[in-house]
Short mmCIF file of C-alpha atoms in Angstrom, two decimals:
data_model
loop_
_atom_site.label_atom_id
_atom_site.label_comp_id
_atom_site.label_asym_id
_atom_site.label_seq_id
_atom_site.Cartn_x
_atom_site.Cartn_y
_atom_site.Cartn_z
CA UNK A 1 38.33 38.54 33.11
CA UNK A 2 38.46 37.27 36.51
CA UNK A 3 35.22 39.79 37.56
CA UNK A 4 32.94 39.54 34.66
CA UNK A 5 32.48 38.67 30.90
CA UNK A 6 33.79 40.67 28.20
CA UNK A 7 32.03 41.31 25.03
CA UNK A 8 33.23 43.21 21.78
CA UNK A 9 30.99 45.78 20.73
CA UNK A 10 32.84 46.71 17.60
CA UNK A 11 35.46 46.07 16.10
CA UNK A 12 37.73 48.74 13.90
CA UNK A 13 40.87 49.40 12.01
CA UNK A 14 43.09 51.69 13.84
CA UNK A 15 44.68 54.77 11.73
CA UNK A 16 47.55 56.36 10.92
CA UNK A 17 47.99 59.90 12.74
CA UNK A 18 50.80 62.58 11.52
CA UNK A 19 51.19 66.49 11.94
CA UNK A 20 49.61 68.35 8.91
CA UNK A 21 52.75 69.51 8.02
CA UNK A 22 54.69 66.23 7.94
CA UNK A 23 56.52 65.04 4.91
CA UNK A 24 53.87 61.76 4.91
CA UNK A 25 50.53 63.97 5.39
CA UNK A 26 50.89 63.73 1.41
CA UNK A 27 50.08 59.72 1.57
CA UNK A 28 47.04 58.56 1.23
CA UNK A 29 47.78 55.03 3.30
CA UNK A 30 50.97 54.31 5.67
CA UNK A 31 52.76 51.01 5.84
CA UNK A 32 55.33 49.86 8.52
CA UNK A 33 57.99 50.61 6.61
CA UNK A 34 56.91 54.39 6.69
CA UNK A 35 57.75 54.93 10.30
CA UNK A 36 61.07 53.78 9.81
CA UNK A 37 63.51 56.15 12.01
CA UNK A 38 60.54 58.43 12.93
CA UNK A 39 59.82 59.95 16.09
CA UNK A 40 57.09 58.02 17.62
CA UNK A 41 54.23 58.40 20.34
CA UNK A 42 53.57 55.19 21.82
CA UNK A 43 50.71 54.17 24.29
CA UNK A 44 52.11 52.90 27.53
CA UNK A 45 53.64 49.30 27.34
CA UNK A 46 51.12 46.85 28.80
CA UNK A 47 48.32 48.48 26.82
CA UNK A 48 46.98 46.17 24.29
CA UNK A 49 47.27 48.48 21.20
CA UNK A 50 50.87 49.01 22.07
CA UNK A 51 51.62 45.88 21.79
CA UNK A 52 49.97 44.82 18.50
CA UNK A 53 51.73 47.95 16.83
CA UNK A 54 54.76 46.87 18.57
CA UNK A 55 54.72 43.26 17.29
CA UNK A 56 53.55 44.67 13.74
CA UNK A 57 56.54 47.26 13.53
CA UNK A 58 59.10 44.15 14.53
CA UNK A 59 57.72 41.74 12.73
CA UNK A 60 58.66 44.18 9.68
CA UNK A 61 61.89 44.76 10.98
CA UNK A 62 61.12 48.86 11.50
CA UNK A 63 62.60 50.74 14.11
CA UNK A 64 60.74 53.98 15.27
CA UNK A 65 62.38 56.69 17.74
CA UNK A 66 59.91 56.18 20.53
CA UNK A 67 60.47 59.48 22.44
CA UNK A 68 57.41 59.52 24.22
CA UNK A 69 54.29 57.38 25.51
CA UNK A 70 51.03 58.36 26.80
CA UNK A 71 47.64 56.25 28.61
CA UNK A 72 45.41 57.77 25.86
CA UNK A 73 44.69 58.40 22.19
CA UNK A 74 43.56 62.33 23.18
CA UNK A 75 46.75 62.75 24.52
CA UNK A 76 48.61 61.15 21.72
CA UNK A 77 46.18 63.45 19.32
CA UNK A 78 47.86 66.60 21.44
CA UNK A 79 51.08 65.92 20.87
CA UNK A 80 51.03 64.63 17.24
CA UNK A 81 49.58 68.41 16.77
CA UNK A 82 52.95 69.56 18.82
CA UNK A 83 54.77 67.70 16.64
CA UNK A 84 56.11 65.46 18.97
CA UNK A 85 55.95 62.77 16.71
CA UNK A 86 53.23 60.62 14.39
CA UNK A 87 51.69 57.71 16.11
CA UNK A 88 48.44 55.31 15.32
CA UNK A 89 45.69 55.76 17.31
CA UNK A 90 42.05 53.90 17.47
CA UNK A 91 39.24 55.56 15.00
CA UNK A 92 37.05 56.57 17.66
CA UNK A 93 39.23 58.81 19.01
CA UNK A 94 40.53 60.30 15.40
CA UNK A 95 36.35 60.76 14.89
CA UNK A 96 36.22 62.75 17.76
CA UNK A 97 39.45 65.28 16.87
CA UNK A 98 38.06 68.44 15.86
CA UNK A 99 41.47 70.85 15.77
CA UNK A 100 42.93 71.49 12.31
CA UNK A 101 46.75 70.64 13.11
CA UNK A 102 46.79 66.95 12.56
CA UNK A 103 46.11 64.48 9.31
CA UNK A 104 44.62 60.91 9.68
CA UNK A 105 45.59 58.42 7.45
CA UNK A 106 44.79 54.98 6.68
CA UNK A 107 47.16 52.14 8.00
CA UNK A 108 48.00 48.63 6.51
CA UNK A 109 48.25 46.08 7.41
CA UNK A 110 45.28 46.27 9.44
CA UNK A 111 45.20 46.74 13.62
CA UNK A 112 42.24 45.70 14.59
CA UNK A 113 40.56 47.80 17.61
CA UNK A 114 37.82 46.37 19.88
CA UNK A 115 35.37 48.41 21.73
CA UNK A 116 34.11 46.06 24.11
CA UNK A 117 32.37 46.11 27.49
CA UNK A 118 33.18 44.01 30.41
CA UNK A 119 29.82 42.69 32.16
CA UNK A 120 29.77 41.89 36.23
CA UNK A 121 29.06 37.99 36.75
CA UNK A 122 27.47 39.21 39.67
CA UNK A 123 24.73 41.75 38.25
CA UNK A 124 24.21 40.91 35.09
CA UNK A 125 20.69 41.47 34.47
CA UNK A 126 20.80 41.34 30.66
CA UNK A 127 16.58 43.66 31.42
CA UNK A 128 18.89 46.62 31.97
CA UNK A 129 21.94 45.50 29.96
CA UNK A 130 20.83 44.43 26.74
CA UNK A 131 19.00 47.82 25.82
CA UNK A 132 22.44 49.25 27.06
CA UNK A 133 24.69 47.29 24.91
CA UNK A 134 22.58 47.63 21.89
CA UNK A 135 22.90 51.60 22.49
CA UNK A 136 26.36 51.73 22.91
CA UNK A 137 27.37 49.35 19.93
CA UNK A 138 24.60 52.03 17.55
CA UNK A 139 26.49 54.80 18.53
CA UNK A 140 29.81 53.52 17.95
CA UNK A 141 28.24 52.26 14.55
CA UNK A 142 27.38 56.10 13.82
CA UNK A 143 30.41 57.52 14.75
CA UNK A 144 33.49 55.23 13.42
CA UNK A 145 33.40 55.98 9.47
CA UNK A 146 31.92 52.76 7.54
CA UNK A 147 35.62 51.87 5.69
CA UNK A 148 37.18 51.84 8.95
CA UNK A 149 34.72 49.20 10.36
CA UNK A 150 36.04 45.24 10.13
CA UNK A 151 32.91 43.27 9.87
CA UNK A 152 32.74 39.98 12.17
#
């Protein structure tokens, strides 16, 4: 970035998110061709996830309803559980769900997610950083499960 260095903490596969009560909660992994013609909630357009599901669903030649987009995975999490629509969110966030009304499933191909952290040029005193990063890469560690992990 123009304002500091970026570094990837982690790296994960993103997952597969539908309504318990959806006709693919049954599945144990989704594929492109899955969402064909399904009512989809997308992150907003410039986001980087959006685009890498974007290019993935074209690239396979599927066409989703996108009826309604969102700046975050929690938000995407609500309405999946409104049935809205089924989406793919990052496994961070999935981790973190704790209602009942939603099923996560594994996706393929693989999305890769990066957690990363972007470090000032200016203050970048790697005495109070390091022990920072290291923290924040061990938590993320403990909380993503190990199969959804992509090792560097």
């Amino acid at each position: 970035t123009k304002s500091g260095n970026s570094e990837t903490l982690v790296s994960a596969k993103m997952v597969a998110v539908v309504p318990k009560t959806h006709a693919l909660a049954s599945k144990r992994t989704l594929r492109p061709e899955h969402f064909e013609g399904e009512r989809f909630i997308s992150m907003m357009p410039l986001m980087e996830s959006r685009m890498r599901i974007d290019s993935l669903m074209l690239s396979h030649g599927v066409r989703r309803h996108v009826n309604c987009e969102t700046q975050t995975s929690a938000a995407v999490l609500q309405l999946v559980e409104a049935d809205v629509g089924i989406s793919i969110i990052d496994p961070l966030t999935a981790c973190g769900y704790t209602g009942t009304g939603v099923k996560f499933l594994n996706f393929e191909p693989v999305i890769r997610n990066d957690y990363s952290i972007v470090i000032s040029q200016r203050n970048s005193s790697t005495l109070i950083l390091k022990p920072f990063i290291d923290h924040a890469k061990k938590e993320i560690l403990n909380m993503v499960p190990a199969h959804l992990l992509i090792r560097s």
